[in-house]
Short mmCIF file of C-alpha atoms in Angstrom, two decimals:
data_model
loop_
_atom_site.label_atom_id
_atom_site.label_comp_id
_atom_site.label_asym_id
_atom_site.label_seq_id
_atom_site.Cartn_x
_atom_site.Cartn_y
_atom_site.Cartn_z
CA UNK C 1 143.90 79.15 86.14
CA UNK C 2 142.45 81.44 84.15
CA UNK C 3 138.58 81.80 83.32
CA UNK C 4 137.19 79.52 79.95
CA UNK C 5 133.44 79.23 78.91
CA UNK C 6 132.99 76.32 80.37
CA UNK C 7 133.89 78.61 83.74
CA UNK C 8 131.41 80.80 82.55
CA UNK C 9 128.78 78.38 82.30
CA UNK C 10 129.34 77.52 85.82
CA UNK C 11 129.18 80.28 86.90
CA UNK C 12 125.64 81.55 85.25
CA UNK C 13 124.22 77.81 86.47
CA UNK C 14 125.87 78.76 90.48
CA UNK C 15 124.07 82.22 90.04
CA UNK C 16 120.78 80.71 89.01
CA UNK C 17 120.70 77.85 91.13
CA UNK C 18 121.64 80.42 93.99
CA UNK C 19 118.37 82.78 92.65
CA UNK C 20 116.73 80.08 92.69
CA UNK C 21 117.23 78.85 96.41
CA UNK C 22 117.03 82.52 97.67
CA UNK C 23 113.78 83.28 95.61
CA UNK C 24 111.22 83.73 98.48
CA UNK C 25 114.30 86.11 100.35
CA UNK C 26 114.35 87.97 97.40
CA UNK C 27 110.17 88.44 97.39
CA UNK C 28 109.83 89.16 100.88
CA UNK C 29 112.92 91.85 99.69
CA UNK C 30 110.72 93.38 97.21
CA UNK C 31 108.01 93.72 98.28
CA UNK C 32 108.42 95.58 101.18
CA UNK C 33 109.99 98.05 98.86
CA UNK C 34 108.77 97.74 95.74
CA UNK C 35 106.33 94.82 93.33
CA UNK C 36 107.75 91.73 94.82
CA UNK C 37 108.28 90.27 91.60
CA UNK C 38 112.38 90.19 91.26
CA UNK C 39 113.24 86.95 92.56
CA UNK C 40 110.15 85.35 90.87
CA UNK C 41 111.59 86.69 87.44
CA UNK C 42 114.93 86.77 87.52
CA UNK C 43 114.20 82.87 88.32
CA UNK C 44 112.28 82.42 85.28
CA UNK C 45 114.71 84.63 83.10
CA UNK C 46 117.35 82.23 83.93
CA UNK C 47 115.81 78.26 84.02
CA UNK C 48 116.19 79.59 80.82
CA UNK C 49 119.19 81.18 80.22
CA UNK C 50 120.42 77.69 81.75
CA UNK C 51 118.60 75.27 79.26
CA UNK C 52 120.43 77.73 76.65
CA UNK C 53 123.79 77.36 78.07
CA UNK C 54 123.35 73.47 77.70
CA UNK C 55 123.67 73.05 74.20
CA UNK C 56 127.20 72.88 73.11
CA UNK C 57 130.87 74.00 73.85
CA UNK C 58 130.23 78.26 73.07
CA UNK C 59 133.53 80.17 73.01
CA UNK C 60 133.36 83.15 75.93
CA UNK C 61 130.77 85.86 73.65
CA UNK C 62 128.53 83.37 72.25
CA UNK C 63 127.69 82.11 75.16
CA UNK C 64 127.04 85.83 77.06
CA UNK C 65 125.34 86.34 74.42
CA UNK C 66 123.13 83.20 74.61
CA UNK C 67 122.40 84.44 78.75
CA UNK C 68 121.45 88.08 77.51
CA UNK C 69 118.69 87.34 74.91
CA UNK C 70 117.55 84.16 77.27
CA UNK C 71 117.52 87.70 80.94
CA UNK C 72 115.93 89.88 77.78
CA UNK C 73 112.80 87.37 76.29
CA UNK C 74 112.18 86.27 79.49
CA UNK C 75 113.37 87.79 82.26
CA UNK C 76 110.24 91.09 81.88
CA UNK C 77 109.88 94.09 84.26
CA UNK C 78 113.47 96.18 85.13
CA UNK C 79 115.39 93.29 85.86
CA UNK C 80 115.63 91.44 81.76
CA UNK C 81 116.24 94.21 80.11
CA UNK C 82 119.54 95.53 83.76
CA UNK C 83 121.24 91.62 83.81
CA UNK C 84 120.16 90.96 79.60
CA UNK C 85 122.39 94.38 78.63
CA UNK C 86 125.04 93.32 82.26
CA UNK C 87 125.54 90.34 79.85
CA UNK C 88 125.79 91.29 76.97
CA UNK C 89 127.97 94.52 77.13
CA UNK C 90 130.36 92.27 78.91
CA UNK C 91 130.33 89.65 76.35
CA UNK C 92 131.09 92.61 74.18
CA UNK C 93 134.39 93.54 76.12
CA UNK C 94 135.01 90.07 76.49
CA UNK C 95 135.39 88.99 73.03
CA UNK C 96 136.84 87.00 71.12
CA UNK C 97 139.60 86.21 73.88
CA UNK C 98 139.44 82.65 74.77
CA UNK C 99 139.58 83.24 78.53
CA UNK C 100 139.60 85.14 81.05
CA UNK C 101 143.10 86.88 83.83
CA UNK C 102 142.02 89.04 86.53
CA UNK C 103 142.12 91.54 84.37
CA UNK C 104 140.23 90.53 82.14
CA UNK C 105 136.90 89.73 84.69
CA UNK C 106 137.47 92.61 85.72
CA UNK C 107 136.79 94.00 82.21
CA UNK C 108 133.92 91.84 82.32
CA UNK C 109 132.35 92.95 85.19
CA UNK C 110 133.61 96.72 83.81
CA UNK C 111 131.38 96.95 80.50
CA UNK C 112 128.68 94.88 82.02
CA UNK C 113 128.79 97.82 84.77
CA UNK C 114 128.44 100.54 82.47
CA UNK C 115 126.09 98.84 80.62
CA UNK C 116 123.10 98.07 83.61
CA UNK C 117 124.17 102.48 84.22
CA UNK C 118 123.67 102.98 80.59
CA UNK C 119 120.70 100.75 80.81
CA UNK C 120 119.25 102.39 84.34
CA UNK C 121 120.77 105.55 84.44
CA UNK C 122 121.36 105.16 87.68
CA UNK C 123 124.47 106.17 89.95
CA UNK C 124 126.27 104.81 93.21
CA UNK C 125 123.93 105.51 96.19
CA UNK C 126 120.56 105.23 94.28
CA UNK C 127 120.60 102.39 96.68
CA UNK C 128 119.87 100.13 92.73
CA UNK C 129 122.29 96.84 91.43
CA UNK C 130 125.36 99.48 90.64
CA UNK C 131 125.01 99.36 94.70
CA UNK C 132 127.07 96.29 94.49
CA UNK C 133 128.38 95.68 91.81
CA UNK C 134 131.05 98.71 91.27
CA UNK C 135 132.51 97.69 94.64
CA UNK C 136 132.84 94.30 93.10
CA UNK C 137 134.65 96.04 89.91
CA UNK C 138 136.01 98.30 91.68
CA UNK C 139 137.99 95.31 93.98
CA UNK C 140 138.69 93.10 90.57
CA UNK C 141 139.84 96.43 89.01
CA UNK C 142 142.40 96.61 91.96
CA UNK C 143 143.75 92.99 92.79
CA UNK C 144 144.61 92.97 88.84
CA UNK C 145 146.80 96.26 89.66
CA UNK C 146 148.18 94.32 92.42
CA UNK C 147 148.96 91.25 90.85
CA UNK C 148 146.63 88.82 93.13
CA UNK C 149 145.45 85.72 91.57
CA UNK C 150 142.17 84.70 91.08
CA UNK C 151 141.06 83.14 93.86
CA UNK C 152 141.74 86.23 95.80
CA UNK C 153 140.81 89.17 93.60
CA UNK C 154 137.47 87.37 93.73
CA UNK C 155 137.03 86.63 97.60
CA UNK C 156 137.60 90.89 97.78
CA UNK C 157 134.56 91.02 95.29
CA UNK C 158 132.97 89.26 96.82
CA UNK C 159 133.10 90.57 99.68
CA UNK C 160 132.43 94.37 98.29
CA UNK C 161 129.66 93.77 96.97
CA UNK C 162 128.31 92.34 99.98
CA UNK C 163 128.81 94.84 101.71
CA UNK C 164 127.87 97.41 98.64
CA UNK C 165 125.29 95.62 99.24
CA UNK C 166 124.24 95.72 103.06
CA UNK C 167 125.06 99.69 102.58
CA UNK C 168 121.87 99.69 100.76
CA UNK C 169 119.55 99.20 103.70
CA UNK C 170 119.96 103.05 104.98
CA UNK C 171 119.90 104.37 101.74
CA UNK C 172 116.63 106.09 100.16
CA UNK C 173 115.64 104.95 96.52
CA UNK C 174 116.02 106.85 93.48
CA UNK C 175 115.38 104.59 91.15
CA UNK C 176 112.92 102.27 89.55
CA UNK C 177 109.35 101.45 92.34
CA UNK C 178 111.08 101.27 95.46
CA UNK C 179 111.55 105.12 94.46
CA UNK C 180 108.06 106.26 95.30
CA UNK C 181 107.95 105.40 99.22
CA UNK C 182 110.51 108.36 99.70
CA UNK C 183 111.64 108.40 103.05
CA UNK C 184 109.54 104.95 103.97
CA UNK C 185 112.29 102.88 101.75
CA UNK C 186 114.73 103.13 103.82
CA UNK C 187 115.51 99.92 107.05
CA UNK C 188 115.57 97.55 104.00
CA UNK C 189 117.87 96.02 101.61
CA UNK C 190 117.41 96.53 97.88
CA UNK C 191 116.76 93.62 96.56
CA UNK C 192 118.96 94.67 93.23
CA UNK C 193 122.17 95.03 95.01
CA UNK C 194 120.91 91.79 96.59
CA UNK C 195 120.52 89.19 93.40
CA UNK C 196 124.04 92.04 92.01
CA UNK C 197 125.55 90.31 94.93
CA UNK C 198 125.19 86.50 94.19
CA UNK C 199 126.12 87.70 91.16
CA UNK C 200 129.87 88.30 92.23
CA UNK C 201 129.61 85.51 94.68
CA UNK C 202 128.78 82.72 92.69
CA UNK C 203 131.66 83.81 90.44
CA UNK C 204 133.51 83.69 93.14
CA UNK C 205 132.52 80.27 94.01
CA UNK C 206 133.29 79.25 90.03
CA UNK C 207 136.06 80.64 88.94
CA UNK C 208 137.76 80.63 92.88
CA UNK C 209 137.36 77.00 92.96
CA UNK C 210 138.59 76.23 89.08
CA UNK C 211 142.42 77.73 90.04
CA UNK A 1 94.43 84.29 98.69
CA UNK A 2 91.25 83.31 96.63
CA UNK A 3 90.26 83.49 93.73
CA UNK A 4 88.67 82.50 90.23
CA UNK A 5 91.98 80.99 88.95
CA UNK A 6 93.51 77.46 87.99
CA UNK A 7 97.12 77.85 88.71
CA UNK A 8 99.36 80.78 89.16
CA UNK A 9 101.08 81.28 86.98
CA UNK A 10 98.53 79.96 84.04
CA UNK A 11 96.31 82.90 84.70
CA UNK A 12 97.84 85.72 82.03
CA UNK A 13 97.39 82.86 78.82
CA UNK A 14 94.41 81.06 79.78
CA UNK A 15 92.93 85.44 80.52
CA UNK A 16 94.15 85.82 76.69
CA UNK A 17 93.18 82.89 75.42
CA UNK A 18 89.56 83.81 76.04
CA UNK A 19 89.97 87.40 74.35
CA UNK A 20 90.44 85.67 71.27
CA UNK A 21 87.24 83.56 72.10
CA UNK A 22 86.03 85.72 73.12
CA UNK A 23 86.17 88.86 70.62
CA UNK A 24 87.98 87.05 66.89
CA UNK A 25 85.92 89.49 65.23
CA UNK A 26 88.44 92.48 67.37
CA UNK A 27 91.65 91.01 67.97
CA UNK A 28 93.58 88.24 67.58
CA UNK A 29 96.62 86.46 69.97
CA UNK A 30 99.97 85.68 69.04
CA UNK A 31 101.73 83.32 72.19
CA UNK A 32 105.31 83.04 71.75
CA UNK A 33 106.16 85.27 71.58
CA UNK A 34 102.30 87.21 72.95
CA UNK A 35 100.80 89.86 71.29
CA UNK A 36 97.53 91.14 70.80
CA UNK A 37 96.87 92.72 67.16
CA UNK A 38 93.53 93.85 65.42
CA UNK A 39 91.92 90.56 63.92
CA UNK A 40 91.31 92.89 60.28
CA UNK A 41 94.63 94.28 60.07
CA UNK A 42 96.32 97.39 59.96
CA UNK A 43 95.30 99.23 56.98
CA UNK A 44 98.42 100.00 54.61
CA UNK A 45 99.59 103.51 54.98
CA UNK A 46 98.16 103.98 58.70
CA UNK A 47 100.48 104.56 61.63
CA UNK A 48 99.99 101.77 63.85
CA UNK A 49 99.56 102.41 67.51
CA UNK A 50 101.33 99.49 69.80
CA UNK A 51 100.82 100.29 73.94
CA UNK A 52 101.84 97.41 76.26
CA UNK A 53 102.51 97.05 79.52
CA UNK A 54 102.18 94.28 82.53
CA UNK A 55 98.72 92.48 83.44
CA UNK A 56 96.67 93.06 85.68
CA UNK A 57 95.21 96.37 84.53
CA UNK A 58 92.28 95.20 81.81
CA UNK A 59 90.61 96.24 79.79
CA UNK A 60 94.31 97.88 79.50
CA UNK A 61 95.56 97.53 77.24
CA UNK A 62 94.66 94.62 75.75
CA UNK A 63 90.41 95.64 76.03
CA UNK A 64 91.45 98.31 73.35
CA UNK A 65 92.60 96.64 70.85
CA UNK A 66 90.40 96.75 67.81
CA UNK A 67 89.25 99.83 65.57
CA UNK A 68 89.80 103.53 66.63
CA UNK A 69 92.24 103.14 68.82
CA UNK A 70 95.60 100.31 69.89
CA UNK A 71 95.73 97.95 66.89
CA UNK A 72 98.24 96.20 68.96
CA UNK A 73 99.07 95.42 72.57
CA UNK A 74 101.52 93.43 74.90
CA UNK A 75 101.04 92.38 77.16
CA UNK A 76 103.29 90.94 80.22
CA UNK A 77 102.88 88.68 83.43
CA UNK A 78 100.56 90.54 85.73
CA UNK A 79 102.61 93.48 87.11
CA UNK A 80 105.80 93.00 85.31
CA UNK A 81 106.48 94.53 82.01
CA UNK A 82 106.42 92.96 78.44
CA UNK A 83 110.14 91.79 76.88
CA UNK A 84 112.05 93.47 74.06
CA UNK A 85 110.98 90.41 71.43
CA UNK A 86 107.47 90.46 72.14
CA UNK A 87 107.10 94.58 71.24
CA UNK A 88 109.92 94.04 68.23
CA UNK A 89 107.70 90.85 67.06
CA UNK A 90 104.47 93.20 67.50
CA UNK A 91 106.07 96.18 65.96
CA UNK A 92 107.11 94.60 62.48
CA UNK A 93 103.72 92.53 62.08
CA UNK A 94 101.64 95.49 62.88
CA UNK A 95 104.33 98.42 60.81
CA UNK A 96 101.86 99.25 57.05
CA UNK A 97 104.40 101.06 55.80
CA UNK A 98 103.64 104.28 57.99
CA UNK A 99 105.44 103.27 61.40
CA UNK A 100 104.78 102.93 64.94
CA UNK A 101 104.13 104.66 67.77
CA UNK A 102 104.65 102.99 70.62
CA UNK A 103 102.85 104.80 74.03
CA UNK A 104 104.64 103.25 77.12
CA UNK A 105 103.71 103.79 80.76
CA UNK A 106 106.53 105.57 82.64
CA UNK A 107 107.53 102.34 84.88
CA UNK A 108 111.49 101.60 85.06
CA UNK A 109 110.69 98.37 83.68
CA UNK A 110 108.20 99.37 80.75
CA UNK A 111 110.50 102.16 79.34
CA UNK A 112 113.39 100.41 79.22
CA UNK A 113 111.88 97.03 78.05
CA UNK A 114 110.53 99.43 74.74
CA UNK A 115 113.34 101.43 74.41
CA UNK A 116 115.07 98.26 73.57
CA UNK A 117 112.42 97.02 71.23
CA UNK A 118 112.48 100.50 69.45
CA UNK A 119 117.25 99.01 68.35
CA UNK A 120 115.44 95.87 68.27
CA UNK A 121 112.93 97.47 65.64
CA UNK A 122 115.39 100.28 64.28
CA UNK A 123 117.12 97.81 62.88
CA UNK A 124 114.65 95.92 61.15
CA UNK A 125 113.73 99.00 59.35
CA UNK A 126 111.01 100.17 60.89
CA UNK A 127 110.29 103.77 61.45
CA UNK A 128 109.23 103.58 65.17
CA UNK A 129 108.61 106.75 67.80
CA UNK A 130 107.86 106.15 70.97
CA UNK A 131 106.20 107.93 73.74
CA UNK A 132 105.80 107.67 77.12
CA UNK A 133 103.00 109.05 79.46
CA UNK A 134 103.72 110.10 82.94
CA UNK A 135 99.94 112.65 84.58
CA UNK A 136 100.02 110.98 88.02
CA UNK A 137 100.03 114.11 90.04
CA UNK A 138 100.56 111.19 93.29
CA UNK A 139 104.47 111.77 92.65
CA UNK A 140 105.77 115.11 94.06
CA UNK A 141 109.48 114.65 93.35
CA UNK A 142 110.26 113.70 90.54
CA UNK A 143 114.34 114.67 90.48
CA UNK A 144 114.23 111.53 93.47
CA UNK A 145 111.84 109.36 91.61
CA UNK A 146 111.73 107.27 88.90
CA UNK A 147 109.77 110.11 88.03
CA UNK A 148 106.20 110.46 87.85
CA UNK A 149 103.84 107.52 86.44
CA UNK A 150 101.52 106.46 84.23
CA UNK A 151 99.06 106.24 84.80
CA UNK A 152 94.52 106.86 83.90
CA UNK A 153 95.45 109.69 80.67
CA UNK A 154 97.25 106.67 79.03
CA UNK A 155 93.27 104.84 78.28
CA UNK A 156 92.44 109.05 76.84
CA UNK A 157 96.39 109.20 74.94
CA UNK A 158 95.27 105.73 73.35
CA UNK A 159 91.65 106.37 72.29
CA UNK A 160 93.13 109.70 70.54
CA UNK A 161 95.49 108.80 68.84
CA UNK A 162 93.88 106.01 67.60
CA UNK A 163 90.96 108.27 66.05
CA UNK A 164 94.07 110.18 64.39
CA UNK A 165 95.76 107.67 62.97
CA UNK A 166 92.38 106.20 61.50
CA UNK A 167 92.70 110.70 60.35
CA UNK A 168 95.79 109.07 57.82
CA UNK A 169 98.04 111.82 60.56
CA UNK A 170 101.59 110.89 60.53
CA UNK A 171 104.16 108.76 62.45
CA UNK A 172 104.91 112.83 64.08
CA UNK A 173 101.96 114.37 63.56
CA UNK A 174 100.61 111.24 66.41
CA UNK A 175 103.16 111.30 68.64
CA UNK A 176 103.53 115.18 68.37
CA UNK A 177 100.02 114.61 69.66
CA UNK A 178 100.58 112.32 72.48
CA UNK A 179 103.07 114.28 73.74
CA UNK A 180 100.71 116.68 73.97
CA UNK A 181 97.96 115.10 75.55
CA UNK A 182 100.03 114.09 78.00
CA UNK A 183 100.75 117.97 78.99
CA UNK A 184 97.31 118.49 79.22
CA UNK A 185 96.65 115.79 81.05
CA UNK A 186 96.89 114.76 85.21
CA UNK A 187 95.88 111.33 87.47
CA UNK A 188 95.27 111.06 90.57
CA UNK A 189 94.28 107.65 92.41
CA UNK A 190 93.71 106.19 96.00
CA UNK A 191 93.00 102.60 97.17
CA UNK A 192 91.02 101.52 100.16
CA UNK A 193 92.15 97.37 99.89
CA UNK A 194 94.87 96.20 98.39
CA UNK A 195 95.17 93.46 95.14
CA UNK A 196 96.82 90.49 95.34
CA UNK A 197 99.20 88.99 92.94
CA UNK A 198 98.33 85.40 91.97
CA UNK A 199 102.16 84.18 92.28
CA UNK A 200 103.04 85.99 94.75
CA UNK A 201 99.83 84.11 97.11
CA UNK A 202 99.80 87.38 99.10
CA UNK A 203 98.82 90.93 99.44
CA UNK A 204 101.19 93.06 97.86
CA UNK A 205 100.39 95.29 100.83
CA UNK A 206 98.97 96.40 103.98
CA UNK A 207 96.29 98.06 104.72
CA UNK A 208 94.02 97.85 107.86
CA UNK A 209 90.72 97.70 107.30
CA UNK A 210 89.97 101.59 108.90
CA UNK A 211 92.44 103.13 106.21
CA UNK A 212 93.02 103.97 103.35
CA UNK A 213 95.76 105.52 100.32
CA UNK A 214 95.95 108.16 98.94
CA UNK A 215 97.37 108.91 95.56
CA UNK A 216 98.05 104.89 94.71
CA UNK A 217 100.21 103.40 91.66
CA UNK A 218 98.37 101.56 89.29
CA UNK A 219 100.53 97.81 90.93
CA UNK A 220 99.71 99.02 94.42
CA UNK A 221 103.00 101.38 95.07
CA UNK A 222 103.04 103.98 97.05
CA UNK A 223 101.06 107.62 97.48
CA UNK A 224 100.97 110.54 98.70
CA UNK A 225 99.99 108.91 102.91
CA UNK A 226 98.10 106.61 104.13
CA UNK A 227 95.60 108.04 106.37
CA UNK A 228 92.05 107.04 108.01
CA UNK A 229 89.13 106.40 105.54
CA UNK A 230 86.66 109.31 105.56
CA UNK A 231 83.58 109.87 103.07
CA UNK A 232 83.47 110.46 99.07
CA UNK A 233 82.80 113.01 98.84
CA UNK A 234 86.09 113.96 101.37
CA UNK A 235 87.96 111.71 98.74
CA UNK A 236 87.10 112.94 95.59
CA UNK A 237 88.49 116.02 96.96
CA UNK A 238 91.86 114.86 98.57
CA UNK A 239 92.07 113.47 94.63
CA UNK A 240 90.63 116.77 93.15
CA UNK A 241 92.64 119.19 94.32
CA UNK A 242 96.21 118.03 93.66
CA UNK A 243 94.92 117.95 89.92
CA UNK A 244 93.31 120.83 89.74
CA UNK A 245 96.61 122.71 91.73
CA UNK A 246 98.93 121.24 89.16
CA UNK A 247 98.92 122.61 85.91
CA UNK A 248 97.08 123.13 83.08
CA UNK A 249 93.68 124.47 83.75
CA UNK A 250 92.20 127.89 84.27
CA UNK A 251 88.53 128.70 84.35
CA UNK A 252 86.86 128.52 80.89
CA UNK A 253 88.93 125.61 80.29
CA UNK A 254 86.77 122.65 78.48
CA UNK A 255 87.77 119.08 79.71
CA UNK A 256 87.14 115.14 80.08
CA UNK A 257 85.78 113.85 82.88
CA UNK A 258 87.28 109.81 83.17
CA UNK A 259 86.27 108.81 86.89
CA UNK A 260 88.25 105.55 87.03
CA UNK A 261 87.77 102.06 89.22
CA UNK A 262 90.13 100.05 90.52
CA UNK A 263 88.60 96.80 89.81
CA UNK A 264 87.51 96.41 93.40
CA UNK A 265 85.35 99.53 93.63
CA UNK A 266 81.55 99.06 92.40
CA UNK A 267 80.53 101.19 89.66
CA UNK A 268 77.54 102.79 92.15
CA UNK A 269 80.15 103.60 94.16
CA UNK A 270 81.81 104.74 90.92
CA UNK A 271 78.99 107.33 89.33
CA UNK A 272 78.74 108.30 92.65
CA UNK A 273 82.26 109.63 93.25
CA UNK A 274 82.16 111.21 89.23
CA UNK A 275 78.92 113.42 91.05
CA UNK A 276 80.91 114.73 92.95
CA UNK A 277 84.01 115.58 91.04
CA UNK A 278 81.53 116.64 88.35
CA UNK A 279 80.69 119.45 90.75
CA UNK A 280 84.75 120.01 91.58
CA UNK A 281 85.28 120.94 88.65
CA UNK A 282 82.69 123.03 87.70
CA UNK A 283 82.45 124.74 90.49
CA UNK A 284 86.31 125.78 89.96
CA UNK A 285 85.08 127.17 86.72
CA UNK A 286 86.11 123.98 84.10
CA UNK A 287 83.17 123.12 81.60
CA UNK A 288 82.91 118.69 81.62
CA UNK A 289 82.51 118.43 78.19
CA UNK A 290 82.73 115.17 77.63
CA UNK A 291 83.43 112.30 80.08
CA UNK A 292 84.70 107.77 81.03
CA UNK A 293 83.57 106.29 83.68
CA UNK A 294 83.62 102.74 84.94
CA UNK A 295 87.01 100.42 84.86
CA UNK A 296 89.63 101.03 82.07
CA UNK A 297 92.91 100.65 83.84
CA UNK A 298 92.10 98.74 86.96
CA UNK A 299 95.04 96.52 89.66
CA UNK A 300 92.81 93.38 89.80
CA UNK A 301 91.20 93.27 92.09
CA UNK A 302 91.67 96.56 94.23
CA UNK A 303 88.33 98.73 95.77
CA UNK A 304 89.50 102.35 94.95
CA UNK A 305 89.28 104.97 92.44
CA UNK A 306 91.25 107.47 90.28
CA UNK A 307 90.62 110.63 88.26
CA UNK A 308 92.30 111.66 85.79
CA UNK A 309 91.10 115.11 83.84
CA UNK A 310 92.63 115.88 80.55
CA UNK A 311 91.59 119.97 79.06
CA UNK A 312 90.02 119.40 75.68
CA UNK A 313 90.13 121.29 72.08
CA UNK A 314 87.76 121.82 70.12
CA UNK A 315 90.40 118.65 68.18
CA UNK A 316 91.06 116.50 70.84
CA UNK A 317 86.67 116.85 71.36
CA UNK A 318 87.18 115.62 67.40
CA UNK A 319 89.60 112.91 68.14
CA UNK A 320 87.41 111.72 71.17
CA UNK A 321 83.96 111.91 69.37
CA UNK A 322 85.65 109.82 66.57
CA UNK A 323 84.86 105.43 66.06
CA UNK A 324 85.78 103.55 67.49
CA UNK A 325 84.80 99.56 68.03
CA UNK A 326 87.36 97.60 71.02
CA UNK A 327 86.08 95.17 73.48
CA UNK A 328 86.23 97.40 75.64
CA UNK A 329 85.94 101.07 74.78
CA UNK A 330 82.34 101.47 71.58
CA UNK A 331 80.67 103.78 70.23
CA UNK A 332 79.93 105.41 66.58
CA UNK A 333 80.99 102.24 65.10
#
């Protein structure tokens, strides 16, 4: 079954729940190499985004825009503009389509990732959100090419994001506050890559189950 | 955590209410979105100066809002960048027809949020220029990091550019002046203790009783190295040496020497450090023509110091001496 605006809203709620549940974990990861506010900030932004979802039967682009604006205005720090731009650009890419197939979901994530990179100027391997998002996008695109069903495609994307997240541990951070640690940033999993994995995992758990 | 607060999540808002109550003649605090602007309004045709950043660095930036310095400031949560909607609202409120200069400290979050705000302001036809301050010499490898951080130089740039805007300089001129000052200023800090963000409840980093961090950032970001605590004179030497080694100071230069408390270090120790810093500057043939001593850009209750040196010329001295009346800096007015 294709992804509808209602599925997108379920995805955002699942993402928000996951961040709320893992807030302490994100804080711990961020305290090790950042300033410890990633879980707190993202939770604040997402709670506001979820409140904004309750008012109705928005279509795909307006759902994405409302989430983007909530994250931009309520999150703060670096994660507000980064996740805000993800949803803003992802929303523009899916446009007026009523629903999304595997290729559409891949486009959504590709556009969101491009937005994150435009805003944050991070390259793969810099120990950032990009390191979890890029493998997921590539897995989705490959699945679309191979004609895989949505749940299978998302299962692959989730696994790829998880691998990407774990692979940030040995990396030296080159962007954001963690970069000031230099060598000392090695040996810690990146909090941004971790929340980005939750974003992909939430999509797999919600879009996957609608099939 | 032992702090003089009510609830961690109310700290920023309650402090802002306190500032509004204490300085109604100088500033007005708006909420939802949150921003602080000068109480008497920006004079028609004057370039407006807006800065902002995470809270916890008081008096920066709200304490520099008034006459002759900042026209507005956007406070974020503690150590968290403010958001574009705050900046956009403040930018629109401040524009008096001559445009708005955004003074941004080089932190990933601050830069991205101000960038988005500038994009939003463009859409509403307010002319905006942005200057990113990055004066922290502690960051050695700016290619593979987010670059040098904006620290003590920000305070000096806000004062000097505020005076230039008062004298009727255009937006381009004030922005150029800010960029020129940024090239002429260098800073380095150190910490004796960590600090605790109220909502985190635990110290940002661990520092042993006999340890210090040299090159600390104003949010407790790590610096160049962690080592055993030394005498004040040796510590000041460790901060002054990289500042002097970096461009642009040469013998015979006039400088402004700014010795800053990170919040927890008392003035008696800051003056003790200033004595040594001035001695080192003069030994290098520099003339300390102006100074600033005290807590102006802090990291909550962190004990420690930062030292900033700005190379001065006659124009900059005139602008520094120009009248200023804000909660934290006041002379000639």
